[in-house]
């Protein structure tokens, strides 16, 4: 069986050696030494000013929206995982969709300005598949209209723009360390506050608003990472570079094997060091995709339809507005299996099944 992804697990002994420290201290949550050590290592590795580890990658979106979304209109992308949208709705903000660029698949920054109203508070955009949004253009727009910017960078661990961590962009960036993501802690995530004024309120939000045992700065919730999650992260982190290199090779092999197949591949934005986190291919029609998916499934190969359906079409979105590019892409895009130990043989097999189907189709 070949799944769309396989969680990288470090040697068990690596994990145990971190767990031993939690056992010795009898300290399994509430920002013990392991969580702080993971934050220090991430700060160093990524070259960011501050990072706050959280229990998953969705709560940081909610904390960010609660703080700077202020129940206003949030300009967002219809092409992302549902957590981007559900966080907006959950925080009583109003999603205002802006369609995506047909090749980069990130929010189309040229269409943002016409979506801004006096109620707009924020832009929440996703670096989809780790491909950066046009951060420069978005930052200029935000300045001009006095808006805040949140980036859902759940897919973007290790991505750099102009040789700087992508997490440095936006007033707040968030990441997910879920087991299906390129760097993981089982469940987990992080918040990167780039506006220094937001660091303290976000920290308070993530820990019930505590100001010492009996006082409270503000309302808050529990979004803390546990020591057990941090232990897994500390054990996985040393392998990150190697995981990324292996995925790079897999992407290169897919591109070679699928050359001439008439499929569209993800166009990575200029000046980006990408992380090879996903390998999406875009077919000419949904019918082609369904045929390919079926023949892969018949061989016990399970790609995933990330991201389908387009978020503007979800039942709980009351104002239905068409997003033609996102709706079209989401019907035709399929993420192929990619994980650190996917074999060359498997890549060849997957590619030849795809090519066979496309040839049959075109006859
Ligand atoms: C995975 C993901 C999230 C949510 O992360 P969790 O850690 O699973 O809560 C949010 N946004 C995007 C785009 C994601 O892919």
Short mmCIF file of C-alpha atoms in Angstrom, two decimals, residues 14-307:
data_model
loop_
_atom_site.label_atom_id
_atom_site.label_comp_id
_atom_site.label_asym_id
_atom_site.label_seq_id
_atom_site.Cartn_x
_atom_site.Cartn_y
_atom_site.Cartn_z
CA UNK A 14 16.09 9.32 20.26
CA UNK A 15 12.54 9.96 21.46
CA UNK A 16 13.14 8.00 24.69
CA UNK A 17 16.16 10.07 25.61
CA UNK A 18 14.01 13.22 25.56
CA UNK A 19 11.14 11.50 27.35
CA UNK A 20 13.54 10.42 30.09
CA UNK A 21 14.06 14.08 30.89
CA UNK A 22 10.32 14.64 31.30
CA UNK A 23 10.15 11.58 33.55
CA UNK A 24 13.04 12.78 35.69
CA UNK A 25 11.41 16.15 36.19
CA UNK A 26 7.90 14.69 36.47
CA UNK A 27 6.95 17.55 34.21
CA UNK A 28 4.78 16.71 31.21
CA UNK A 29 3.20 20.00 30.22
CA UNK A 30 2.97 23.75 31.09
CA UNK A 31 6.09 24.87 29.28
CA UNK A 32 8.71 22.65 30.79
CA UNK A 33 12.31 22.43 29.64
CA UNK A 34 11.52 20.41 26.49
CA UNK A 35 9.05 22.90 25.04
CA UNK A 36 11.46 25.75 25.76
CA UNK A 37 14.33 23.82 24.22
CA UNK A 38 12.29 23.12 21.09
CA UNK A 39 11.44 26.82 20.83
CA UNK A 40 15.13 27.75 21.20
CA UNK A 41 16.17 25.27 18.53
CA UNK A 42 13.46 26.50 16.16
CA UNK A 43 14.44 30.12 16.74
CA UNK A 44 18.01 29.27 15.85
CA UNK A 45 17.25 27.01 12.89
CA UNK A 46 14.75 29.41 11.35
CA UNK A 47 16.43 32.67 12.31
CA UNK A 48 13.16 34.12 13.62
CA UNK A 49 12.76 36.58 16.48
CA UNK A 50 10.30 34.58 18.49
CA UNK A 51 8.30 31.41 18.32
CA UNK A 52 5.57 30.10 20.57
CA UNK A 53 4.87 26.37 20.35
CA UNK A 54 1.21 25.36 20.51
CA UNK A 55 -0.79 22.18 20.79
CA UNK A 56 -1.84 22.19 17.14
CA UNK A 57 -1.82 24.41 14.07
CA UNK A 58 -5.45 25.52 14.21
CA UNK A 59 -5.54 27.23 17.61
CA UNK A 60 -2.81 29.73 16.58
CA UNK A 61 -5.05 30.82 13.69
CA UNK A 62 -7.92 31.30 16.10
CA UNK A 63 -5.79 33.22 18.61
CA UNK A 64 -4.48 35.46 15.83
CA UNK A 65 -7.96 36.14 14.48
CA UNK A 66 -9.35 36.80 17.94
CA UNK A 67 -6.61 39.35 18.57
CA UNK A 68 -6.47 41.21 15.28
CA UNK A 69 -9.48 40.00 13.28
CA UNK A 70 -11.88 41.71 15.71
CA UNK A 71 -15.03 40.14 14.25
CA UNK A 72 -14.46 42.04 11.01
CA UNK A 73 -14.19 40.96 7.42
CA UNK A 74 -11.19 38.78 6.70
CA UNK A 75 -9.91 38.58 3.16
CA UNK A 76 -8.93 34.98 2.54
CA UNK A 77 -8.24 32.27 0.01
CA UNK A 78 -10.78 29.65 -1.07
CA UNK A 79 -7.93 27.22 -1.82
CA UNK A 80 -6.57 25.88 1.47
CA UNK A 81 -7.28 23.31 4.12
CA UNK A 82 -10.62 23.90 5.84
CA UNK A 83 -8.93 25.06 9.09
CA UNK A 84 -8.07 28.40 7.46
CA UNK A 85 -11.74 29.10 6.85
CA UNK A 86 -13.27 27.41 9.89
CA UNK A 87 -11.04 29.49 12.19
CA UNK A 88 -12.45 32.67 10.65
CA UNK A 89 -16.03 31.53 11.10
CA UNK A 90 -15.32 30.13 14.59
CA UNK A 91 -13.98 33.52 15.71
CA UNK A 92 -17.13 35.27 14.49
CA UNK A 93 -15.33 36.98 11.66
CA UNK A 94 -16.66 37.15 8.11
CA UNK A 95 -14.68 35.44 5.36
CA UNK A 96 -14.37 37.42 2.13
CA UNK A 97 -12.91 35.22 -0.56
CA UNK A 98 -10.47 36.38 -3.19
CA UNK A 99 -9.66 33.97 -6.01
CA UNK A 100 -6.22 32.41 -6.51
CA UNK A 101 -3.48 32.74 -9.07
CA UNK A 102 -3.86 29.92 -11.62
CA UNK A 103 -0.21 28.81 -11.42
CA UNK A 104 1.09 29.74 -7.96
CA UNK A 105 -2.28 28.72 -6.43
CA UNK A 106 -1.91 31.33 -3.66
CA UNK A 107 -4.33 34.25 -3.20
CA UNK A 108 -4.27 36.56 -6.25
CA UNK A 109 -2.93 39.77 -4.75
CA UNK A 110 -4.13 41.80 -7.75
CA UNK A 111 -7.73 41.02 -6.74
CA UNK A 112 -7.42 41.89 -3.05
CA UNK A 113 -7.89 45.66 -3.25
CA UNK A 114 -11.37 45.50 -4.74
CA UNK A 115 -12.48 43.21 -1.89
CA UNK A 116 -11.52 45.67 0.86
CA UNK A 117 -14.39 47.46 2.65
CA UNK A 118 -14.51 49.64 5.80
CA UNK A 119 -15.21 46.42 7.76
CA UNK A 120 -12.03 44.67 6.59
CA UNK A 121 -9.58 44.06 9.43
CA UNK A 122 -7.19 41.42 8.14
CA UNK A 123 -5.86 39.44 5.25
CA UNK A 124 -5.46 35.74 6.07
CA UNK A 125 -3.67 33.95 3.26
CA UNK A 126 -2.14 30.49 2.98
CA UNK A 127 1.31 29.68 1.61
CA UNK A 128 -0.33 26.73 -0.07
CA UNK A 129 1.88 23.61 -0.46
CA UNK A 130 4.63 25.78 1.03
CA UNK A 131 4.55 28.07 -2.03
CA UNK A 132 4.82 31.65 -0.75
CA UNK A 133 2.12 34.23 -1.34
CA UNK A 134 3.32 37.45 -2.94
CA UNK A 135 4.33 38.73 0.49
CA UNK A 136 5.73 42.01 -0.76
CA UNK A 137 2.62 43.06 -2.65
CA UNK A 138 0.36 41.97 0.22
CA UNK A 139 2.42 43.90 2.73
CA UNK A 140 2.15 47.06 0.60
CA UNK A 141 -1.62 46.67 0.30
CA UNK A 142 -1.95 46.11 4.04
CA UNK A 143 0.07 49.26 4.78
CA UNK A 144 -1.93 51.34 2.36
CA UNK A 145 -5.27 50.25 3.83
CA UNK A 146 -4.15 49.87 7.45
CA UNK A 147 -4.89 46.14 7.56
CA UNK A 148 -3.19 43.34 9.48
CA UNK A 149 -1.80 40.26 7.76
CA UNK A 150 -1.90 36.69 9.05
CA UNK A 151 -0.22 33.90 7.10
CA UNK A 152 -1.35 30.33 7.48
CA UNK A 153 2.08 28.80 6.93
CA UNK A 154 1.01 25.30 7.99
CA UNK A 155 2.71 23.81 4.91
CA UNK A 156 5.71 26.06 4.90
CA UNK A 157 8.12 24.80 7.57
CA UNK A 158 11.67 25.43 6.32
CA UNK A 159 10.62 27.59 3.36
CA UNK A 160 12.70 30.71 2.70
CA UNK A 161 11.97 33.83 0.67
CA UNK A 162 15.07 35.84 -0.27
CA UNK A 163 17.03 33.56 2.09
CA UNK A 164 14.88 34.47 5.09
CA UNK A 165 12.34 32.30 6.86
CA UNK A 166 8.86 32.70 5.44
CA UNK A 167 7.60 32.90 9.03
CA UNK A 168 9.04 36.41 9.19
CA UNK A 169 6.28 37.68 6.92
CA UNK A 170 2.92 38.95 8.13
CA UNK A 171 2.03 40.46 11.49
CA UNK A 172 1.48 36.89 12.59
CA UNK A 173 2.41 33.61 10.89
CA UNK A 174 1.26 30.20 12.06
CA UNK A 175 2.51 26.69 11.38
CA UNK A 176 1.23 23.16 11.94
CA UNK A 177 3.35 20.34 13.32
CA UNK A 178 0.71 17.70 12.64
CA UNK A 179 1.94 14.20 11.86
CA UNK A 180 1.19 14.70 8.15
CA UNK A 181 3.31 17.84 7.91
CA UNK A 182 6.98 17.95 6.88
CA UNK A 183 8.19 18.66 10.43
CA UNK A 184 5.97 17.32 13.17
CA UNK A 185 5.36 16.74 16.88
CA UNK A 186 2.46 14.30 16.37
CA UNK A 187 -0.04 17.08 16.99
CA UNK A 188 1.41 20.53 17.36
CA UNK A 189 1.99 23.93 15.86
CA UNK A 190 3.53 27.33 16.34
CA UNK A 191 2.84 31.04 16.35
CA UNK A 192 5.29 33.61 15.00
CA UNK A 193 4.44 37.16 16.04
CA UNK A 194 6.42 39.61 13.93
CA UNK A 195 4.83 42.72 15.42
CA UNK A 196 6.48 42.93 18.89
CA UNK A 197 3.29 44.38 20.36
CA UNK A 198 1.46 41.13 19.60
CA UNK A 199 3.90 38.79 21.35
CA UNK A 200 2.61 39.24 24.90
CA UNK A 201 -1.15 39.20 24.17
CA UNK A 202 -0.77 36.04 22.07
CA UNK A 203 1.24 34.39 24.83
CA UNK A 204 -1.49 35.26 27.35
CA UNK A 205 -4.21 33.97 25.02
CA UNK A 206 -2.50 30.59 24.73
CA UNK A 207 -2.38 30.09 28.52
CA UNK A 208 -5.85 31.05 29.81
CA UNK A 209 -4.84 34.71 30.05
CA UNK A 210 -2.83 34.00 33.21
CA UNK A 211 -0.83 36.74 34.88
CA UNK A 212 0.54 34.66 37.74
CA UNK A 213 -1.62 32.14 39.58
CA UNK A 214 -4.43 34.47 40.63
CA UNK A 215 -4.46 37.32 38.14
CA UNK A 216 -5.43 37.50 34.52
CA UNK A 217 -4.30 39.80 31.74
CA UNK A 218 -7.19 38.93 29.48
CA UNK A 219 -9.48 36.15 28.45
CA UNK A 220 -7.57 33.14 27.16
CA UNK A 221 -7.75 29.52 26.11
CA UNK A 222 -5.49 26.50 26.44
CA UNK A 223 -3.24 26.16 23.39
CA UNK A 224 -0.10 24.95 25.17
CA UNK A 225 2.21 22.36 23.70
CA UNK A 226 2.89 19.44 26.04
CA UNK A 227 6.34 18.14 26.93
CA UNK A 228 5.51 14.86 25.22
CA UNK A 229 4.84 16.68 21.95
CA UNK A 230 8.02 18.71 22.37
CA UNK A 231 10.02 15.52 23.00
CA UNK A 232 8.86 14.11 19.67
CA UNK A 233 9.68 17.38 17.93
CA UNK A 234 13.18 17.46 19.43
CA UNK A 235 13.71 13.89 18.22
CA UNK A 236 12.45 14.62 14.68
CA UNK A 237 14.15 17.99 14.17
CA UNK A 238 17.74 16.72 13.61
CA UNK A 239 16.45 14.73 10.61
CA UNK A 240 14.69 17.65 8.96
CA UNK A 241 17.44 18.51 6.49
CA UNK A 242 17.73 14.89 5.37
CA UNK A 243 13.94 14.56 5.01
CA UNK A 244 13.84 17.67 2.85
CA UNK A 245 16.68 16.43 0.61
CA UNK A 246 14.93 13.10 0.08
CA UNK A 247 11.71 14.84 -0.85
CA UNK A 248 13.58 17.07 -3.26
CA UNK A 249 14.83 14.00 -5.07
CA UNK A 250 11.30 12.54 -5.17
CA UNK A 251 9.93 15.75 -6.73
CA UNK A 252 12.72 15.72 -9.31
CA UNK A 253 11.98 12.09 -10.19
CA UNK A 254 8.26 12.75 -10.58
CA UNK A 255 8.99 15.67 -12.89
CA UNK A 256 11.22 13.48 -15.06
CA UNK A 257 8.83 10.53 -15.08
CA UNK A 258 5.77 12.65 -15.82
CA UNK A 259 7.40 14.82 -18.48
CA UNK A 260 5.26 15.04 -21.60
CA UNK A 261 2.08 13.98 -19.78
CA UNK A 262 0.27 17.31 -20.32
CA UNK A 263 -0.27 17.71 -16.57
CA UNK A 264 0.29 21.08 -14.96
CA UNK A 265 2.74 21.23 -12.05
CA UNK A 266 2.97 23.70 -9.20
CA UNK A 267 4.87 26.85 -10.17
CA UNK A 268 7.09 27.89 -7.29
CA UNK A 269 7.40 31.63 -6.74
CA UNK A 270 10.68 33.37 -7.65
CA UNK A 271 13.40 33.73 -4.96
CA UNK A 272 12.01 30.83 -2.94
CA UNK A 273 13.84 27.97 -1.27
CA UNK A 274 10.95 25.54 -1.26
CA UNK A 275 10.47 22.61 1.17
CA UNK A 276 9.09 19.96 -1.24
CA UNK A 277 6.20 19.36 1.12
CA UNK A 278 3.60 18.25 -1.47
CA UNK A 279 3.57 17.07 -5.06
CA UNK A 280 0.30 18.24 -6.63
CA UNK A 281 -0.53 17.67 -10.29
CA UNK A 282 -3.32 19.39 -12.18
CA UNK A 283 -5.21 17.50 -14.88
CA UNK A 284 -7.01 19.04 -17.82
CA UNK A 285 -10.38 17.75 -16.60
CA UNK A 286 -11.92 16.33 -13.43
CA UNK A 287 -12.87 13.25 -15.44
CA UNK A 288 -9.18 12.55 -16.08
CA UNK A 289 -8.43 12.98 -12.40
CA UNK A 290 -11.16 10.53 -11.38
CA UNK A 291 -9.92 7.91 -13.85
CA UNK A 292 -6.34 8.29 -12.68
CA UNK A 293 -7.38 8.18 -9.01
CA UNK A 294 -9.38 5.00 -9.61
CA UNK A 295 -6.60 3.18 -11.42
CA UNK A 296 -4.09 4.19 -8.72
CA UNK A 297 -6.49 3.00 -6.00
CA UNK A 298 -6.84 -0.31 -7.83
CA UNK A 299 -3.09 -0.74 -7.35
CA UNK A 300 -3.32 0.16 -3.64
CA UNK A 301 -1.94 3.66 -4.25
CA UNK A 302 -3.80 6.44 -2.47
CA UNK A 303 -3.18 10.01 -3.62
CA UNK A 304 -5.36 12.71 -2.01
CA UNK A 305 -7.59 15.39 -3.42
CA UNK A 306 -5.99 18.31 -1.56
CA UNK A 307 -7.74 20.79 -1.62
#
